[in-house]
Short mmCIF file of C-alpha atoms and ligand atoms in Angstrom, two decimals:
data_model
loop_
_atom_site.label_atom_id
_atom_site.label_comp_id
_atom_site.label_asym_id
_atom_site.label_seq_id
_atom_site.Cartn_x
_atom_site.Cartn_y
_atom_site.Cartn_z
CA MET L 1 0.00 0.00 0.00
CA SER L 2 1.29 3.34 -0.94
CA ALA L 3 1.39 6.40 1.20
CA TYR L 4 -0.44 9.49 -0.02
CA SER L 5 -3.06 7.54 -1.93
CA ARG L 6 -6.55 8.48 -0.92
CA THR L 7 -7.82 4.97 -0.88
CA PRO L 8 -6.02 1.85 0.18
CA ARG L 9 -4.77 0.92 -3.24
CA PRO L 10 -1.26 0.29 -4.43
CA ALA L 11 0.23 2.83 -4.90
CA LEU L 12 12.35 46.37 -0.04
CA TRP L 13 11.15 46.20 0.86
CA ARG L 14 9.18 49.24 -0.03
CA ALA L 15 8.69 51.41 -3.05
CA VAL L 16 11.68 50.22 -5.04
CA ILE L 17 9.36 47.96 -6.98
CA ILE L 18 6.67 50.41 -7.84
CA GLY L 19 8.97 52.89 -9.43
CA SER L 20 11.09 50.39 -11.26
CA ALA L 21 12.01 51.04 -14.83
CA ALA L 22 10.66 47.65 -15.76
CA ALA L 23 7.22 48.44 -14.44
CA ALA L 24 7.22 51.84 -16.07
CA ALA L 25 8.25 50.28 -19.36
CA ALA L 26 5.49 47.72 -19.07
CA LEU L 27 2.88 50.39 -18.56
CA LEU L 28 4.24 52.37 -21.47
CA VAL L 29 4.18 49.37 -23.78
CA ALA L 30 0.68 48.51 -22.70
CA THR L 31 -0.47 52.05 -23.42
CA MET L 32 1.11 52.11 -26.82
CA SER L 33 -0.12 48.72 -27.91
CA THR L 34 -3.68 49.01 -26.68
CA GLY L 35 -4.42 52.49 -27.93
CA PRO L 36 -7.09 54.32 -26.05
CA THR L 37 -7.91 51.57 -23.59
CA PRO L 38 -6.44 52.34 -20.21
CA ALA L 39 -3.08 50.85 -19.42
CA ARG L 40 -3.49 47.72 -17.35
CA ALA L 41 -0.92 46.10 -15.21
CA ALA L 42 0.15 42.57 -16.01
CA ASP L 43 -1.88 39.83 -14.38
CA PRO L 44 -1.56 39.68 -10.63
CA THR L 45 0.43 36.81 -9.17
CA LEU L 46 -1.27 33.93 -7.38
CA HIS L 47 0.02 35.42 -4.13
CA GLN L 48 -1.54 38.81 -4.90
CA LEU L 49 -4.85 37.18 -5.77
CA MET L 50 -4.76 35.29 -2.49
CA VAL L 51 -3.99 38.45 -0.53
CA ASN L 52 -6.88 40.16 -2.29
CA LYS L 53 -9.07 37.41 -0.86
CA GLY L 54 -7.90 38.45 2.59
CA ARG L 55 -5.46 35.57 3.03
CA VAL L 56 -1.82 35.52 4.01
CA TYR L 57 -0.08 33.81 1.13
CA PHE L 58 0.00 31.55 -1.91
CA GLY L 59 3.22 29.57 -1.70
CA SER L 60 5.43 26.92 -3.25
CA ALA L 61 7.80 24.29 -1.94
CA THR L 62 11.36 24.37 -3.23
CA ASP L 63 14.67 22.64 -2.75
CA ASN L 64 18.31 23.65 -2.69
CA GLY L 65 19.38 22.11 -5.98
CA GLU L 66 16.78 24.10 -7.86
CA LEU L 67 18.00 27.45 -6.61
CA SER L 68 20.75 27.53 -9.25
CA ASP L 69 18.14 27.31 -12.05
CA THR L 70 17.63 30.98 -12.89
CA PRO L 71 14.48 30.72 -15.04
CA TYR L 72 13.02 28.65 -12.21
CA THR L 73 13.97 31.07 -9.44
CA THR L 74 12.67 34.03 -11.43
CA ILE L 75 9.17 32.60 -11.13
CA LEU L 76 9.69 31.21 -7.62
CA GLY L 77 10.78 34.62 -6.39
CA SER L 78 7.98 36.60 -7.99
CA GLU L 79 4.82 34.49 -8.10
CA PHE L 80 4.72 33.29 -4.49
CA GLY L 81 4.47 34.91 -1.08
CA SER L 82 5.61 31.91 0.91
CA ILE L 83 8.26 29.20 0.55
CA THR L 84 8.35 25.76 2.16
CA PRO L 85 11.65 23.88 2.06
CA GLY L 86 10.75 20.49 0.59
CA ASN L 87 13.58 18.69 2.40
CA SER L 88 16.11 21.12 3.82
CA MET L 89 14.67 21.47 7.33
CA LYS L 90 13.98 17.78 7.91
CA TRP L 91 15.70 15.87 10.72
CA ASP L 92 18.10 13.90 8.50
CA THR L 93 19.35 17.13 6.94
CA ILE L 94 19.52 19.21 10.12
CA GLU L 95 20.82 16.69 12.69
CA PRO L 96 22.28 13.74 10.79
CA THR L 97 24.23 12.59 13.83
CA GLN L 98 23.19 13.26 17.36
CA ASN L 99 23.81 16.81 18.48
CA THR L 100 25.61 17.77 15.28
CA PHE L 101 23.49 20.38 13.56
CA ASN L 102 23.87 21.53 9.98
CA PHE L 103 21.61 24.38 8.99
CA THR L 104 23.32 25.21 5.69
CA LYS L 105 20.59 24.01 3.38
CA GLY L 106 17.73 25.43 5.40
CA ASP L 107 19.56 28.73 5.70
CA ALA L 108 19.92 28.94 1.91
CA ILE L 109 16.14 28.64 1.51
CA VAL L 110 15.54 31.29 4.18
CA THR L 111 18.03 33.61 2.48
CA PHE L 112 16.21 33.21 -0.83
CA ALA L 113 12.84 33.88 0.80
CA GLN L 114 14.10 36.97 2.60
CA ALA L 115 15.62 38.35 -0.58
CA HIS L 116 12.19 38.07 -2.21
CA ASN L 117 10.21 39.24 0.81
CA GLN L 118 8.57 35.86 1.24
CA ILE L 119 7.57 34.15 4.46
CA VAL L 120 8.80 30.62 5.23
CA ARG L 121 6.77 27.64 6.41
CA GLY L 122 9.23 25.57 8.45
CA HIS L 123 8.86 21.88 7.58
CA THR L 124 9.18 19.74 9.70
CA LEU L 125 10.37 19.11 13.28
CA VAL L 126 9.03 15.67 14.25
CA TRP L 127 8.27 13.08 11.58
CA HIS L 128 8.76 9.33 11.22
CA ASN L 129 10.31 9.73 7.75
CA GLN L 130 13.67 11.16 6.73
CA LEU L 131 14.70 10.44 10.27
CA PRO L 132 18.34 9.40 10.73
CA GLY L 133 19.02 5.87 11.96
CA TRP L 134 20.50 7.05 15.24
CA VAL L 135 17.08 8.23 16.44
CA SER L 136 15.50 4.82 15.81
CA SER L 137 18.40 3.17 17.62
CA LEU L 138 18.02 5.19 20.81
CA PRO L 139 16.81 3.39 23.92
CA ALA L 140 13.21 4.45 24.62
CA ALA L 141 14.28 6.33 27.73
CA SER L 142 16.46 8.66 25.64
CA VAL L 143 13.98 9.57 22.92
CA GLN L 144 12.17 12.41 24.67
CA ALA L 145 15.35 14.31 25.46
CA ALA L 146 16.63 13.81 21.91
CA MET L 147 13.33 15.02 20.43
CA GLU L 148 13.19 18.06 22.68
CA ASN L 149 16.81 18.90 21.91
CA HIS L 150 16.19 18.63 18.18
CA ILE L 151 13.13 20.88 18.34
CA THR L 152 14.83 23.39 20.61
CA GLN L 153 17.98 23.67 18.53
CA GLU L 154 16.21 23.92 15.19
CA ALA L 155 13.37 26.21 16.25
CA THR L 156 15.84 28.45 18.07
CA HIS L 157 18.08 28.65 15.02
CA TYR L 158 15.14 29.73 12.84
CA LYS L 159 13.47 31.89 15.49
CA GLY L 160 12.10 35.05 13.92
CA LYS L 161 12.77 33.66 10.44
CA VAL L 162 9.83 31.30 9.94
CA TYR L 163 6.15 32.18 9.82
CA SER L 164 5.11 28.71 10.96
CA TRP L 165 6.40 25.27 11.86
CA ASP L 166 4.95 21.90 10.95
CA VAL L 167 5.82 20.69 14.44
CA VAL L 168 4.42 17.19 14.05
CA ASN L 169 3.99 15.63 10.62
CA GLU L 170 1.83 12.63 9.72
CA PRO L 171 0.96 11.24 13.17
CA PHE L 172 -1.81 8.96 11.87
CA ASN L 173 -2.23 5.83 9.80
CA ASP L 174 -4.91 5.96 7.12
CA ASP L 175 -7.42 4.19 9.37
CA GLY L 176 -7.04 6.90 12.03
CA THR L 177 -4.91 4.85 14.42
CA TYR L 178 -1.68 6.39 15.67
CA ARG L 179 1.33 5.69 13.55
CA THR L 180 4.19 3.96 15.26
CA SER L 181 7.45 5.90 15.29
CA PRO L 182 10.37 6.15 17.69
CA PHE L 183 8.47 9.00 19.36
CA TYR L 184 5.15 7.19 19.69
CA ASN L 185 6.86 3.99 20.77
CA ALA L 186 8.77 5.76 23.52
CA MET L 187 6.23 8.31 24.73
CA GLY L 188 2.83 7.26 23.42
CA THR L 189 0.59 10.04 22.19
CA ALA L 190 2.14 12.40 24.76
CA TYR L 191 4.99 13.09 22.34
CA ILE L 192 2.68 15.37 20.38
CA ALA L 193 1.82 17.80 23.17
CA ASP L 194 5.43 17.72 24.34
CA ALA L 195 6.68 18.61 20.85
CA PHE L 196 4.33 21.61 20.61
CA ARG L 197 5.26 22.91 24.06
CA THR L 198 8.94 22.56 23.27
CA ALA L 199 8.54 24.37 19.95
CA ARG L 200 6.61 27.25 21.54
CA ALA L 201 9.25 27.69 24.21
CA ALA L 202 11.95 27.90 21.54
CA ASP L 203 10.10 30.22 19.15
CA PRO L 204 7.17 32.07 20.70
CA THR L 205 6.07 33.77 17.48
CA ALA L 206 6.01 31.02 14.87
CA LYS L 207 2.58 29.54 14.25
CA LEU L 208 2.66 25.89 15.26
CA TYR L 209 0.95 23.36 13.00
CA ILE L 210 0.16 19.70 12.89
CA ASN L 211 0.22 18.42 9.31
CA ASP L 212 -1.01 15.28 7.56
CA TYR L 213 -2.25 13.78 4.30
CA ASN L 214 -5.60 12.16 3.54
CA ILE L 215 -7.28 14.42 6.05
CA ASP L 216 -8.44 16.87 3.36
CA GLY L 217 -11.93 15.42 3.30
CA THR L 218 -14.05 13.83 6.00
CA GLY L 219 -13.30 10.24 6.99
CA ALA L 220 -11.72 8.16 9.71
CA LYS L 221 -8.32 9.80 9.45
CA ALA L 222 -9.70 13.35 9.49
CA ASP L 223 -11.90 12.39 12.44
CA ALA L 224 -8.87 11.11 14.31
CA MET L 225 -7.04 14.37 13.64
CA TYR L 226 -10.10 16.33 14.73
CA SER L 227 -10.34 14.58 18.05
CA LEU L 228 -6.58 14.88 18.64
CA VAL L 229 -6.59 18.62 17.92
CA SER L 230 -9.74 19.17 20.02
CA SER L 231 -8.02 17.44 22.90
CA LEU L 232 -4.80 19.43 22.47
CA LYS L 233 -6.78 22.68 22.45
CA SER L 234 -8.73 21.73 25.55
CA GLN L 235 -5.50 20.94 27.38
CA GLY L 236 -4.05 24.33 26.48
CA VAL L 237 -1.34 22.86 24.25
CA PRO L 238 0.07 25.66 22.07
CA ILE L 239 -1.19 24.67 18.63
CA ASP L 240 -2.16 27.33 16.09
CA GLY L 241 -3.03 25.48 12.93
CA VAL L 242 -3.75 22.32 11.01
CA GLY L 243 -2.03 21.65 7.70
CA PHE L 244 -3.88 19.64 5.07
CA GLN L 245 -1.23 18.34 2.70
CA GLY L 246 -3.51 18.00 -0.32
CA HIS L 247 -1.58 15.34 -2.24
CA LEU L 248 -4.44 14.46 -4.57
CA ALA L 249 -4.73 12.16 -7.58
CA VAL L 250 -7.37 12.37 -10.31
CA GLN L 251 -7.90 8.60 -10.19
CA TYR L 252 -8.88 8.57 -6.51
CA GLY L 253 -11.70 11.11 -6.55
CA PHE L 254 -11.93 14.43 -4.78
CA PRO L 255 -11.93 14.49 -0.96
CA THR L 256 -15.42 14.39 0.58
CA ASN L 257 -16.81 17.70 1.90
CA MET L 258 -13.44 19.41 1.95
CA GLN L 259 -14.72 22.87 2.82
CA ALA L 260 -16.89 21.61 5.68
CA ASN L 261 -13.98 19.56 6.92
CA LEU L 262 -11.65 22.59 6.95
CA GLN L 263 -14.39 24.60 8.62
CA ARG L 264 -14.82 22.23 11.56
CA PHE L 265 -11.10 22.54 12.36
CA ALA L 266 -11.24 26.33 11.99
CA ALA L 267 -14.18 26.35 14.39
CA LEU L 268 -11.86 24.97 17.07
CA GLY L 269 -10.10 28.33 16.95
CA LEU L 270 -7.28 27.30 14.63
CA ASP L 271 -5.84 28.47 11.35
CA VAL L 272 -6.03 25.94 8.56
CA ALA L 273 -3.85 25.79 5.44
CA ILE L 274 -3.36 23.65 2.36
CA THR L 275 0.30 22.84 2.77
CA GLU L 276 1.52 20.50 -0.01
CA LEU L 277 -0.98 20.66 -2.84
CA ASP L 278 -0.47 18.66 -6.03
CA VAL L 279 -2.88 16.73 -8.25
CA ARG L 280 -1.19 13.83 -9.99
CA MET L 281 -2.43 11.53 -12.71
CA VAL L 282 -1.42 8.28 -14.35
CA LEU L 283 0.64 9.21 -17.40
CA PRO L 284 0.13 9.90 -20.19
CA ALA L 285 -2.11 12.88 -19.57
CA ASP L 286 -5.24 13.18 -21.68
CA SER L 287 -7.92 15.83 -21.92
CA SER L 288 -10.22 14.10 -19.49
CA LYS L 289 -7.53 13.75 -16.80
CA VAL L 290 -6.50 17.37 -17.33
CA ALA L 291 -10.12 18.51 -16.99
CA THR L 292 -10.41 16.56 -13.74
CA GLN L 293 -7.14 18.04 -12.51
CA ASN L 294 -8.36 21.56 -13.26
CA GLN L 295 -11.55 20.86 -11.38
CA TYR L 296 -9.64 19.54 -8.36
CA TYR L 297 -7.43 22.63 -8.21
CA THR L 298 -10.55 24.79 -8.49
CA ASN L 299 -12.26 22.81 -5.73
CA VAL L 300 -9.31 23.12 -3.36
CA VAL L 301 -9.09 26.89 -3.86
CA ASN L 302 -12.85 27.22 -3.37
CA ALA L 303 -12.72 25.14 -0.20
CA CYS L 304 -9.95 27.30 1.24
CA ILE L 305 -11.53 30.59 0.23
CA GLY L 306 -14.83 29.36 1.67
CA VAL L 307 -13.24 29.15 5.12
CA THR L 308 -12.18 32.49 6.58
CA ARG L 309 -9.39 30.97 8.66
CA CYS L 310 -7.81 29.20 5.70
CA VAL L 311 -4.72 31.38 5.62
CA GLY L 312 -2.85 30.02 2.64
CA ILE L 313 -2.24 27.44 -0.05
CA THR L 314 1.17 25.95 -0.84
CA ILE L 315 1.80 23.85 -3.92
CA TRP L 316 4.43 21.13 -3.57
CA ASP L 317 6.84 22.90 -5.86
CA TYR L 318 5.24 24.75 -8.75
CA THR L 319 6.65 22.97 -11.81
CA ASP L 320 6.60 19.37 -13.03
CA LYS L 321 10.33 19.84 -13.59
CA TYR L 322 10.91 19.44 -9.85
CA SER L 323 7.86 17.52 -8.66
CA TRP L 324 8.38 14.63 -6.23
CA VAL L 325 5.55 12.69 -7.89
CA PRO L 326 7.30 10.77 -10.70
CA GLY L 327 10.00 9.56 -8.31
CA THR L 328 7.50 8.42 -5.70
CA PHE L 329 4.47 7.19 -7.64
CA SER L 330 5.62 5.07 -10.51
CA GLY L 331 4.01 6.04 -13.81
CA GLN L 332 2.35 9.17 -12.41
CA GLY L 333 3.10 12.85 -12.88
CA SER L 334 1.99 16.11 -14.45
CA ALA L 335 0.79 17.15 -11.01
CA LEU L 336 1.63 20.86 -10.89
CA PRO L 337 0.38 24.09 -12.51
CA TRP L 338 3.59 24.74 -14.50
CA ASP L 339 5.03 22.12 -16.87
CA GLU L 340 8.63 20.86 -17.17
CA ASN L 341 9.48 23.85 -19.36
CA LEU L 342 8.13 26.28 -16.78
CA LEU L 343 5.12 27.07 -18.96
CA LYS L 344 1.80 27.67 -17.26
CA LYS L 345 -0.71 24.84 -17.69
CA PRO L 346 -4.50 24.98 -17.60
CA ALA L 347 -4.27 24.16 -13.89
CA TYR L 348 -2.67 27.56 -13.37
CA SER L 349 -5.59 29.30 -15.08
CA ALA L 350 -8.02 27.23 -13.01
CA ILE L 351 -6.36 28.37 -9.79
CA ALA L 352 -6.16 32.01 -10.90
CA ALA L 353 -9.81 31.99 -11.96
CA ALA L 354 -10.91 30.46 -8.66
CA LEU L 355 -8.97 33.22 -6.92
CA GLY L 356 -10.95 35.81 -8.85
CA LEU L 357 -8.83 36.63 -11.89
CA THR L 358 -11.61 37.55 -14.31
CA SER L 359 -9.91 38.68 -17.47
CA PRO L 360 -6.42 37.34 -17.78
CA SER L 361 -4.21 39.15 -20.20
CA PRO L 362 -3.64 37.33 -23.50
CA SER L 363 -0.34 36.03 -22.24
CA ALA L 364 -1.86 34.47 -19.16
CA SER L 365 -1.28 30.94 -20.30
CA ALA L 366 1.98 31.65 -22.03
CA SER L 367 5.39 31.24 -20.55
CA SER L 368 6.40 33.54 -17.85
CA SER L 369 9.88 32.12 -17.95
CA ALA L 370 11.22 32.99 -21.35
CA SER L 371 10.60 36.66 -20.86
CA PRO L 372 9.67 37.30 -17.31
CA SER L 373 6.91 39.80 -17.81
CA PRO L 374 7.07 42.58 -15.29
CA SER L 375 4.16 41.15 -13.43
CA ALA L 376 3.71 44.06 -11.10
CA SER L 377 4.76 41.64 -8.49
CA ARG L 378 6.63 41.60 -5.26
CA SER L 379 9.78 41.56 -7.34
CA ALA L 380 8.78 43.03 -10.63
CA SER L 381 12.33 43.31 -11.80
CA PRO L 382 13.80 40.01 -12.93
CA SER L 383 16.85 40.72 -10.86
CA PRO L 384 15.97 40.58 -7.20
CA SER L 385 15.20 44.18 -6.40
CA VAL L 386 14.40 43.57 -2.81
CA SER L 387 16.90 42.90 -0.14
CA PRO L 388 16.98 43.45 3.55
CA SER L 389 19.44 46.27 3.01
CA ALA L 390 17.14 48.21 0.69
CA SER L 391 16.27 50.90 3.18
CA PRO L 392 13.32 49.64 5.12
CA SER L 393 11.94 52.38 7.32
CA THR L 394 13.65 52.11 10.65
CA SER L 395 12.91 53.90 13.87
CA PRO L 396 15.65 53.32 16.40
CA ASN L 397 15.12 54.73 19.85
CA PRO L 398 18.29 56.40 21.02
CA GLY L 399 16.88 56.49 24.52
CA GLY L 400 16.89 52.71 24.58
CA GLY L 401 13.29 51.66 24.00
CA CYS L 402 12.30 50.13 20.77
CA LYS L 403 13.26 49.78 17.15
CA VAL L 404 10.71 49.06 14.45
CA VAL L 405 11.52 47.82 10.98
CA TYR L 406 8.53 48.01 8.65
CA ALA L 407 9.30 45.98 5.55
CA ALA L 408 6.59 46.13 2.93
CA SER L 409 6.37 44.62 -0.52
CA PRO L 410 3.74 46.56 -2.47
CA TRP L 411 2.53 45.76 -5.94
CA THR L 412 0.50 47.63 -8.55
CA GLU L 413 -2.62 46.14 -10.11
CA SER L 414 -3.71 49.08 -12.21
CA ALA L 415 -2.74 52.71 -12.16
CA GLY L 416 -2.87 53.91 -8.57
CA VAL L 417 -4.26 50.69 -7.06
CA GLY L 418 -2.55 47.72 -5.49
CA GLY L 419 -1.88 45.55 -2.48
CA PHE L 420 1.00 44.98 -0.10
CA THR L 421 2.36 42.64 2.52
CA ALA L 422 3.94 44.29 5.57
CA ASN L 423 6.33 42.42 7.85
CA ILE L 424 7.14 44.36 11.01
CA THR L 425 10.03 43.55 13.33
CA ILE L 426 9.89 45.05 16.81
CA THR L 427 13.11 45.06 18.83
CA ASN L 428 13.38 45.84 22.50
CA THR L 429 16.50 48.01 22.49
CA GLY L 430 16.23 48.73 26.20
CA SER L 431 17.87 46.85 29.03
CA THR L 432 14.71 45.62 30.72
CA PRO L 433 12.16 43.11 29.42
CA ILE L 434 8.89 44.31 27.90
CA SER L 435 5.86 42.52 29.23
CA GLY L 436 2.77 43.19 27.12
CA TRP L 437 2.88 45.71 24.32
CA SER L 438 0.87 47.79 21.88
CA LEU L 439 2.40 49.07 18.68
CA LYS L 440 0.72 52.13 17.16
CA PHE L 441 1.20 53.73 13.78
CA SER L 442 -0.80 55.52 11.10
CA LEU L 443 -1.45 53.92 7.75
CA PRO L 444 -0.95 56.50 5.00
CA SER L 445 -4.28 57.68 3.57
CA GLY L 446 -5.79 55.37 1.00
CA GLN L 447 -4.42 52.27 2.75
CA THR L 448 -6.43 49.57 4.52
CA LEU L 449 -5.77 46.22 6.17
CA THR L 450 -7.33 43.35 4.23
CA GLN L 451 -7.21 40.71 6.91
CA SER L 452 -6.55 40.23 10.56
CA GLY L 453 -2.80 39.86 10.18
CA TRP L 454 -0.54 37.52 12.05
CA SER L 455 1.16 37.35 15.44
CA ALA L 456 -0.77 40.35 16.84
CA THR L 457 -4.35 41.52 17.28
CA TYR L 458 -5.06 44.50 15.05
CA ALA L 459 -7.51 47.30 15.84
CA VAL L 460 -8.08 49.88 13.12
CA SER L 461 -9.78 53.24 13.60
CA GLY L 462 -9.64 55.43 10.51
CA GLN L 463 -5.98 55.27 9.56
CA ALA L 464 -4.80 54.55 13.12
CA VAL L 465 -3.62 51.01 13.67
CA THR L 466 -2.99 49.44 17.07
CA ALA L 467 -1.31 46.05 17.06
CA THR L 468 -1.45 44.33 20.43
CA ASN L 469 0.56 41.31 21.47
CA VAL L 470 -0.97 37.86 21.44
CA SER L 471 -0.44 35.60 24.43
CA TYR L 472 2.69 33.92 23.18
CA ASN L 473 4.66 37.04 22.23
CA SER L 474 3.72 39.40 25.05
CA ALA L 475 7.23 39.22 26.49
CA ILE L 476 10.14 40.74 24.57
CA ALA L 477 13.39 40.24 26.42
CA ALA L 478 16.00 43.00 26.40
CA GLY L 479 17.67 42.96 23.01
CA ALA L 480 15.15 40.49 21.58
CA SER L 481 12.95 40.93 18.51
CA ILE L 482 9.57 39.63 17.51
CA GLY L 483 7.91 39.65 14.09
CA ILE L 484 4.31 40.47 13.17
CA GLY L 485 2.63 41.36 9.90
CA PHE L 486 -0.45 41.89 7.82
CA ASN L 487 -1.65 42.30 4.25
CA GLY L 488 -3.23 45.49 2.96
CA ARG L 489 -4.41 47.57 0.01
CA TRP L 490 -3.21 50.95 -1.19
CA THR L 491 -4.51 53.61 -3.56
CA GLY L 492 -2.76 56.64 -4.99
CA SER L 493 0.88 55.76 -4.56
CA TYR L 494 2.44 53.45 -2.04
CA THR L 495 4.33 54.78 0.97
CA SER L 496 5.15 53.11 4.29
CA PRO L 497 4.34 54.49 7.73
CA THR L 498 7.34 56.23 9.22
CA SER L 499 6.65 56.68 12.91
CA PHE L 500 5.74 54.13 15.52
CA THR L 501 5.10 54.03 19.24
CA LEU L 502 5.41 51.03 21.51
CA ASN L 503 3.38 51.32 24.70
CA ASN L 504 2.91 54.98 23.75
CA VAL L 505 6.64 55.70 23.68
CA ALA L 506 8.02 56.78 20.34
CA CYS L 507 10.38 54.37 18.65
CA SER L 508 12.40 57.17 17.10
C1 XIL S 1 8.82 14.72 0.02
C2 XIL S 1 9.81 15.50 -0.82
O1 XIL S 1 9.13 16.32 -1.72
C3 XIL S 1 10.72 14.54 -1.55
O2 XIL S 1 11.73 15.24 -2.23
C4 XIL S 1 11.35 13.56 -0.56
O3 XIL S 1 12.10 12.62 -1.27
C5 XIL S 1 10.28 12.87 0.23
O4 XIL S 1 9.47 13.84 0.88
N1 XIL S 1 4.56 14.71 2.83
C6 XIL S 1 5.45 15.57 3.40
C7 XIL S 1 6.63 16.01 2.64
O5 XIL S 1 5.19 16.06 4.51
O6 XIL S 1 7.73 16.26 3.49
C8 XIL S 1 7.02 15.05 1.58
O7 XIL S 1 8.07 15.62 0.80
C9 XIL S 1 5.83 14.72 0.72
C10 XIL S 1 4.75 14.10 1.54
#
């Protein structure tokens, strides 16, 4: 029996972008070629469409080897708002021998994401697969300490650099019984709560997820996950979200009642996300399989958008060139929205349409690799135009209070209208800890928040924004930083707020 089959069968940072020559040239060309019709920006990216729906991101998995493929990274860096390392943060990569940690590969993914103003979904801390042999060889009495050490070291290393962690991955068998693993064998089901508590202690701001496959629709496995998560919540275990992998196959049918299933988890007070979406088929593809695939992608987007707390969708890499499917499921493939030549497939159009793209430009289904169209995106210029050194607005407090870095990536949808993602880093530059905080700033006129943001509670009155700590990041030790953020809309021209107060004391 094969895993991931649905049935038991075999198996800037600011402003630099807006004013770029590339974007200006694109508008000029559009004006000239379309005559009197108003200039329109290139099609929005999947991430922008998702943000316009009030969500946090549309993302892709990636891997280290692919980062030297420039046509590939051009799309990876511009189309997506979130990156998940497909392998580089797994146990066998990070801690191949006990207490020897190697973060090189994970760091390379984080560096890429930061250079393109993308968030990172950390994947994964505790999983039965890609687990080095030394863990399985430990005496049961040593497993808990080894697990806690692994979580603590890794989550501490990536503290402030990841939006979320898949803390526990794939805890269940397909029939809803607990999967055996060195962790389960040594600690029983208690390993799960222990892993979440350890992760929260190491990184108080990352959103902590449990993640699994074949829980997308209702059924025994989803029920098992639901009762586990209900129990964790009622015990006060720090869990923030449930990840639905979404490894689908046209030959197995679409998950039952996916939206209602997501909704019941959201109703427990959790975020939900589609974390590893792909829709494979038995090769060769034909028009009927492709039509089914398009429908499945549409259905998944609709299910997520139908649930307010569905924060994001990640596809498990974006191109068939780097899909895990052919290597894992013999004879299957063509699972992703871009083909092996980095050309958009009908699945891409299905996703974009489900996210509300009504009138794609004529090039919508053409390559975006051969000539990266200035897609009015988070990095409209083909060369990365965003970097952490590109003058984010900074408000140091010489008196020793707080420093705020407001890093926004705005994009233009049509003349004078667009969206943005703002990531805000608050540093306690004083010598005493901060316990409970409120950050206040004014959004420039014409700007609004489009969703509730992350890692803070946002109150908006006119243009005044107050971001208040959530329970797990109320304390900021002396010298420590925490990260929060939100998505928004702008009109006119984009500018970032320039002054901030923390607990009513100016950070400037
Ligand atoms: C896969 C990777 O994509 C492959 O490169 C690797 O060989 C095996 O793992 N569920 C998960 C992911 O949580 O970590 C898996 O990723 C796919 C299934």
